[in-house]
Short mmCIF file of C-alpha atoms in Angstrom, two decimals:
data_model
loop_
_atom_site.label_atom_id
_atom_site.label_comp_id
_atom_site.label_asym_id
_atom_site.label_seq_id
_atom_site.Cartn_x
_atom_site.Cartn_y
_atom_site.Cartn_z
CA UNK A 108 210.33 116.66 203.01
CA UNK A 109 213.57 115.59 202.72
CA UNK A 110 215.48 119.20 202.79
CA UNK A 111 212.66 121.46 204.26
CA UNK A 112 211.37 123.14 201.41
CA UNK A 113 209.67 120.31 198.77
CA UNK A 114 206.86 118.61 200.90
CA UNK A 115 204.96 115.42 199.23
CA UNK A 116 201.50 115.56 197.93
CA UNK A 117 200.71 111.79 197.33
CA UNK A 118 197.48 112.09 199.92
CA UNK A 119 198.38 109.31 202.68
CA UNK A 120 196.99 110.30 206.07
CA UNK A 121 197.81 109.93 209.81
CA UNK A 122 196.26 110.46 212.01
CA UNK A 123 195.74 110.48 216.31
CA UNK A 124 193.11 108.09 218.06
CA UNK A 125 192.53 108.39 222.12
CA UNK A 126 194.35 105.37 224.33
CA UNK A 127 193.02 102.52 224.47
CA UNK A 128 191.26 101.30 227.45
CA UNK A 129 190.80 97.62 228.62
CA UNK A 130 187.72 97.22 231.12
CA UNK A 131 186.74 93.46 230.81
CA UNK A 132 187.61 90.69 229.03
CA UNK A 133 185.59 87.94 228.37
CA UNK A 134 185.57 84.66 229.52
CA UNK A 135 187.36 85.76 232.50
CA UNK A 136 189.05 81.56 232.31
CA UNK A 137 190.45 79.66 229.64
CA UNK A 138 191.88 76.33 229.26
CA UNK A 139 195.75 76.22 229.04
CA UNK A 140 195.84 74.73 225.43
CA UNK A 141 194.85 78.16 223.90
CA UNK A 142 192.97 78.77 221.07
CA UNK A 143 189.50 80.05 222.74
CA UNK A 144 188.19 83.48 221.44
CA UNK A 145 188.57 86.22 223.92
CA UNK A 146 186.29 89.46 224.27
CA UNK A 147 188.19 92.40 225.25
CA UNK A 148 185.81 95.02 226.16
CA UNK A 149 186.91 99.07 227.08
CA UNK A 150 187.41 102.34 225.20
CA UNK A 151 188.78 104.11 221.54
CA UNK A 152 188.98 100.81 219.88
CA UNK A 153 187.55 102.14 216.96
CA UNK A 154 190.35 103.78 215.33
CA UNK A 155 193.25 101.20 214.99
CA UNK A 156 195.19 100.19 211.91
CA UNK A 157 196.93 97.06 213.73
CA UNK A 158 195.14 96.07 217.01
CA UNK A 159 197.00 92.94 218.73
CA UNK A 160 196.46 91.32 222.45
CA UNK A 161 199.09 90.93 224.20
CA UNK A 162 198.94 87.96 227.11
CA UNK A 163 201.93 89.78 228.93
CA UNK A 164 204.69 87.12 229.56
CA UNK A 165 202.84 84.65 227.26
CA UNK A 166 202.21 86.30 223.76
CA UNK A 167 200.77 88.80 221.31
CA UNK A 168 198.37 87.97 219.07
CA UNK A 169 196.25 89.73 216.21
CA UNK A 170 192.82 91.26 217.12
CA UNK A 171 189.79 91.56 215.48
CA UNK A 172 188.15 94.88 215.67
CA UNK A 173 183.83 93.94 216.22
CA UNK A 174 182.17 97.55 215.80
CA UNK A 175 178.81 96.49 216.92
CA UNK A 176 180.21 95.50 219.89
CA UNK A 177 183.03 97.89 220.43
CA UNK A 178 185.01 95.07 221.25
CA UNK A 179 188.22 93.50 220.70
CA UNK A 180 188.48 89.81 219.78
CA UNK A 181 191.48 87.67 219.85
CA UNK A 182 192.48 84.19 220.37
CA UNK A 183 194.10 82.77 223.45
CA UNK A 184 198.11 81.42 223.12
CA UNK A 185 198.69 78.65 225.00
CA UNK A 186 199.64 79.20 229.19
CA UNK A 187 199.62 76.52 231.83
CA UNK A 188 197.38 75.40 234.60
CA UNK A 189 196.38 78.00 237.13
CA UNK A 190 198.31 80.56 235.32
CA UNK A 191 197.35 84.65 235.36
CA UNK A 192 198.29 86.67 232.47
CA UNK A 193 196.91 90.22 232.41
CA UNK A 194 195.32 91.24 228.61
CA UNK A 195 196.90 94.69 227.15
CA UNK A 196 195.88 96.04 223.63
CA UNK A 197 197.24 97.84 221.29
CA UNK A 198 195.90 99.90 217.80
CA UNK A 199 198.89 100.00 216.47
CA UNK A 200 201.86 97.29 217.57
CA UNK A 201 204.11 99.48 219.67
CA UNK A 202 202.02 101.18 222.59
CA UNK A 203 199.84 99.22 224.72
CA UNK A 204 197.66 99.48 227.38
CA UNK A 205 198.35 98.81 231.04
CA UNK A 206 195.10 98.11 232.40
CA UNK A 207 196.11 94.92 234.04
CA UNK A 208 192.68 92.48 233.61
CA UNK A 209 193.83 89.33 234.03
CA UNK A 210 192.82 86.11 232.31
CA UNK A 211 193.21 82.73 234.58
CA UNK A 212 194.29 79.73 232.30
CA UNK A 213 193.36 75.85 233.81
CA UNK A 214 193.93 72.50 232.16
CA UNK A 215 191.10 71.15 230.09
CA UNK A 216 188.31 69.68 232.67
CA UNK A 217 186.80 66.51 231.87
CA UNK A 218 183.01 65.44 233.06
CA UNK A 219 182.82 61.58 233.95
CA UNK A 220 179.35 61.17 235.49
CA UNK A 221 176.05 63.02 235.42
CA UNK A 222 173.53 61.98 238.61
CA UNK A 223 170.21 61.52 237.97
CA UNK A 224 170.12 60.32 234.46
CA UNK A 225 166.81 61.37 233.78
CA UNK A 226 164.88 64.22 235.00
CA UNK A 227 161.18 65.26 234.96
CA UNK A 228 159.99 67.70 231.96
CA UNK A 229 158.91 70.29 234.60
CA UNK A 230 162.87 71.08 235.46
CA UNK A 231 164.01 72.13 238.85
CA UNK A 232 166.33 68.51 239.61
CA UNK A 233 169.65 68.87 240.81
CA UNK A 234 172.02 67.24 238.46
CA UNK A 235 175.84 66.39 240.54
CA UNK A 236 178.34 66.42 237.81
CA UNK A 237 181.09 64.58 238.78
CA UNK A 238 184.80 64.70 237.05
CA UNK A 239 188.21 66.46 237.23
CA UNK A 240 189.72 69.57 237.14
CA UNK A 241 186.43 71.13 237.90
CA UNK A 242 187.90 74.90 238.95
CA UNK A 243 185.58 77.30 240.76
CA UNK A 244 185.47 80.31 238.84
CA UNK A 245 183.02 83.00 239.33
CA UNK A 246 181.34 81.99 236.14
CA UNK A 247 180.66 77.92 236.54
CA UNK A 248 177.77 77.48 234.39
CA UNK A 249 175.60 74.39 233.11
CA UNK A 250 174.21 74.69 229.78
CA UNK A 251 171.14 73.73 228.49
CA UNK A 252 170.32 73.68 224.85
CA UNK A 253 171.83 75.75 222.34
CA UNK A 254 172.65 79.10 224.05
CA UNK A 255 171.15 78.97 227.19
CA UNK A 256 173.81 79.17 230.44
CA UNK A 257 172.62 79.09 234.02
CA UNK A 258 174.64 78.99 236.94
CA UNK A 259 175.68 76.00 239.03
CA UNK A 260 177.41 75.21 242.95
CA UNK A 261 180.87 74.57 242.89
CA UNK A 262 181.54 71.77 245.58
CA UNK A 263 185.36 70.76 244.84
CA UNK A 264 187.35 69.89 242.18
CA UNK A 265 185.17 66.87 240.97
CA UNK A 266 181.79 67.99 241.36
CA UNK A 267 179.55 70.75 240.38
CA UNK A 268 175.73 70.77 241.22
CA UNK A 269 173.21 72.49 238.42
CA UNK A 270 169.49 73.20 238.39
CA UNK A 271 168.06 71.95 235.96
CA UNK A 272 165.03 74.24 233.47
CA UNK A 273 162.14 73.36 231.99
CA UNK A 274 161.90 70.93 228.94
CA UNK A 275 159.99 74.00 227.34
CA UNK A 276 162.83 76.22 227.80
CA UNK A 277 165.64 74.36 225.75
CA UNK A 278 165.78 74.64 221.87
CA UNK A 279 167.21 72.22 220.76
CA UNK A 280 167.12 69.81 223.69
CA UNK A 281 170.78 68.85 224.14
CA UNK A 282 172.74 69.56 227.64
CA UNK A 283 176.41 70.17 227.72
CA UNK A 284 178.53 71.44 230.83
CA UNK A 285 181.17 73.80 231.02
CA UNK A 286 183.39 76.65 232.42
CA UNK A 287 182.21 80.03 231.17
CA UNK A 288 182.22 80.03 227.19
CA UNK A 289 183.55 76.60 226.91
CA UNK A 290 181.10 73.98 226.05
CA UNK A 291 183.32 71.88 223.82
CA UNK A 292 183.10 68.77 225.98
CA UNK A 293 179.77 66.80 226.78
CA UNK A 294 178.66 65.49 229.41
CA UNK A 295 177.40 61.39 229.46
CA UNK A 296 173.91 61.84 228.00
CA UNK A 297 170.81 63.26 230.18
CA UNK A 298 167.37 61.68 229.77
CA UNK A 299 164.60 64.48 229.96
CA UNK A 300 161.34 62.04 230.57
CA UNK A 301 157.94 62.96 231.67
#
């Protein structure tokens, strides 16, 4: 109403949701060039009109609403090496959260050398991946095949050991190495013989 008295009737609604909550996030680590897809997992996501990230001191970005996850996902800006920035959402770009879980952003590792080259169909060899930048996050991982992660040793900055499975196990039967979620770069190729 414009004067109290004459009230519109055209139908639009508004309405309340609950606050947001941020619990996790997902991969915990990204690399510093941005661009990696982020889960934000919490509470009353459900309900926003315009949910946005926001890497405090580094960004805000839009976010993807997945219902059958009841998750949040959005796409990392670019930080620099070694860099915390904690993740805050939003349903409808003014409030935010202030839940502070932090992301840690490192530079792009690269993997030079892969010890032994071949390994025995039966699994259970130790392959030494050797390289740079190698950071030791709680979530180092080796994968094996097309979804498959399993853990691995961090030893320093240029080497990480991983166990490797059964032959049987892998579908297709193609090895990369990587931090958490990121698998983008392979390794030098690993020979699975009998």
């Amino acid at each position: 109403s414009l004067n109290g008295q004459q009230y519109s009737s055209d139908g639009v609604i508004w309405t309340h949701t609950e606050q947001p909550r941020v619990s996790s996030i997902y991969p915990t680590a990204g690399i510093s060039a941005g661009g990696m897809v982020l889960t934000v997992q919490g509470a009353g996501f459900a309900r926003g009109c315009q949910p946005l990230c926001s890497f405090v001191g580094l960004g805000i970005v839009n976010a993807t609403y997945m219902a059958a996850r009841d998750a949040l996902l959005c796409l990392t800006p670019p930080g620099s090496h070694l860099r915390q920035a904690a993740v805050e959402v939003s349903l409808n770009a003014q409030q935010f959260t202030r839940d502070e879980v932090n992301i840690t952003y490192y530079d792009q590792f690269t993997i030079s050398d892969v010890r032994p080259l071949t390994t025995p169909l039966s699994g259970s060899t130790t392959l030494t991946l050797t390289g740079i930048g190698l950071q030791n996050f709680s979530t180092v991982g080796c994968k094996f095949g097309a979804a498959t992660v399993y853990p691995a040793t961090h030893i320093g900055l240029a080497q990480i050991l991983c166990t490797t499975p059964p032959v049987a196990a892998l579908t297709p039967a193609v090895s990369r190495v990587g931090l958490q979620t990121d698998f983008s770069v392979p390794p030098p190729e690993v020979l699975v013989g009998g």
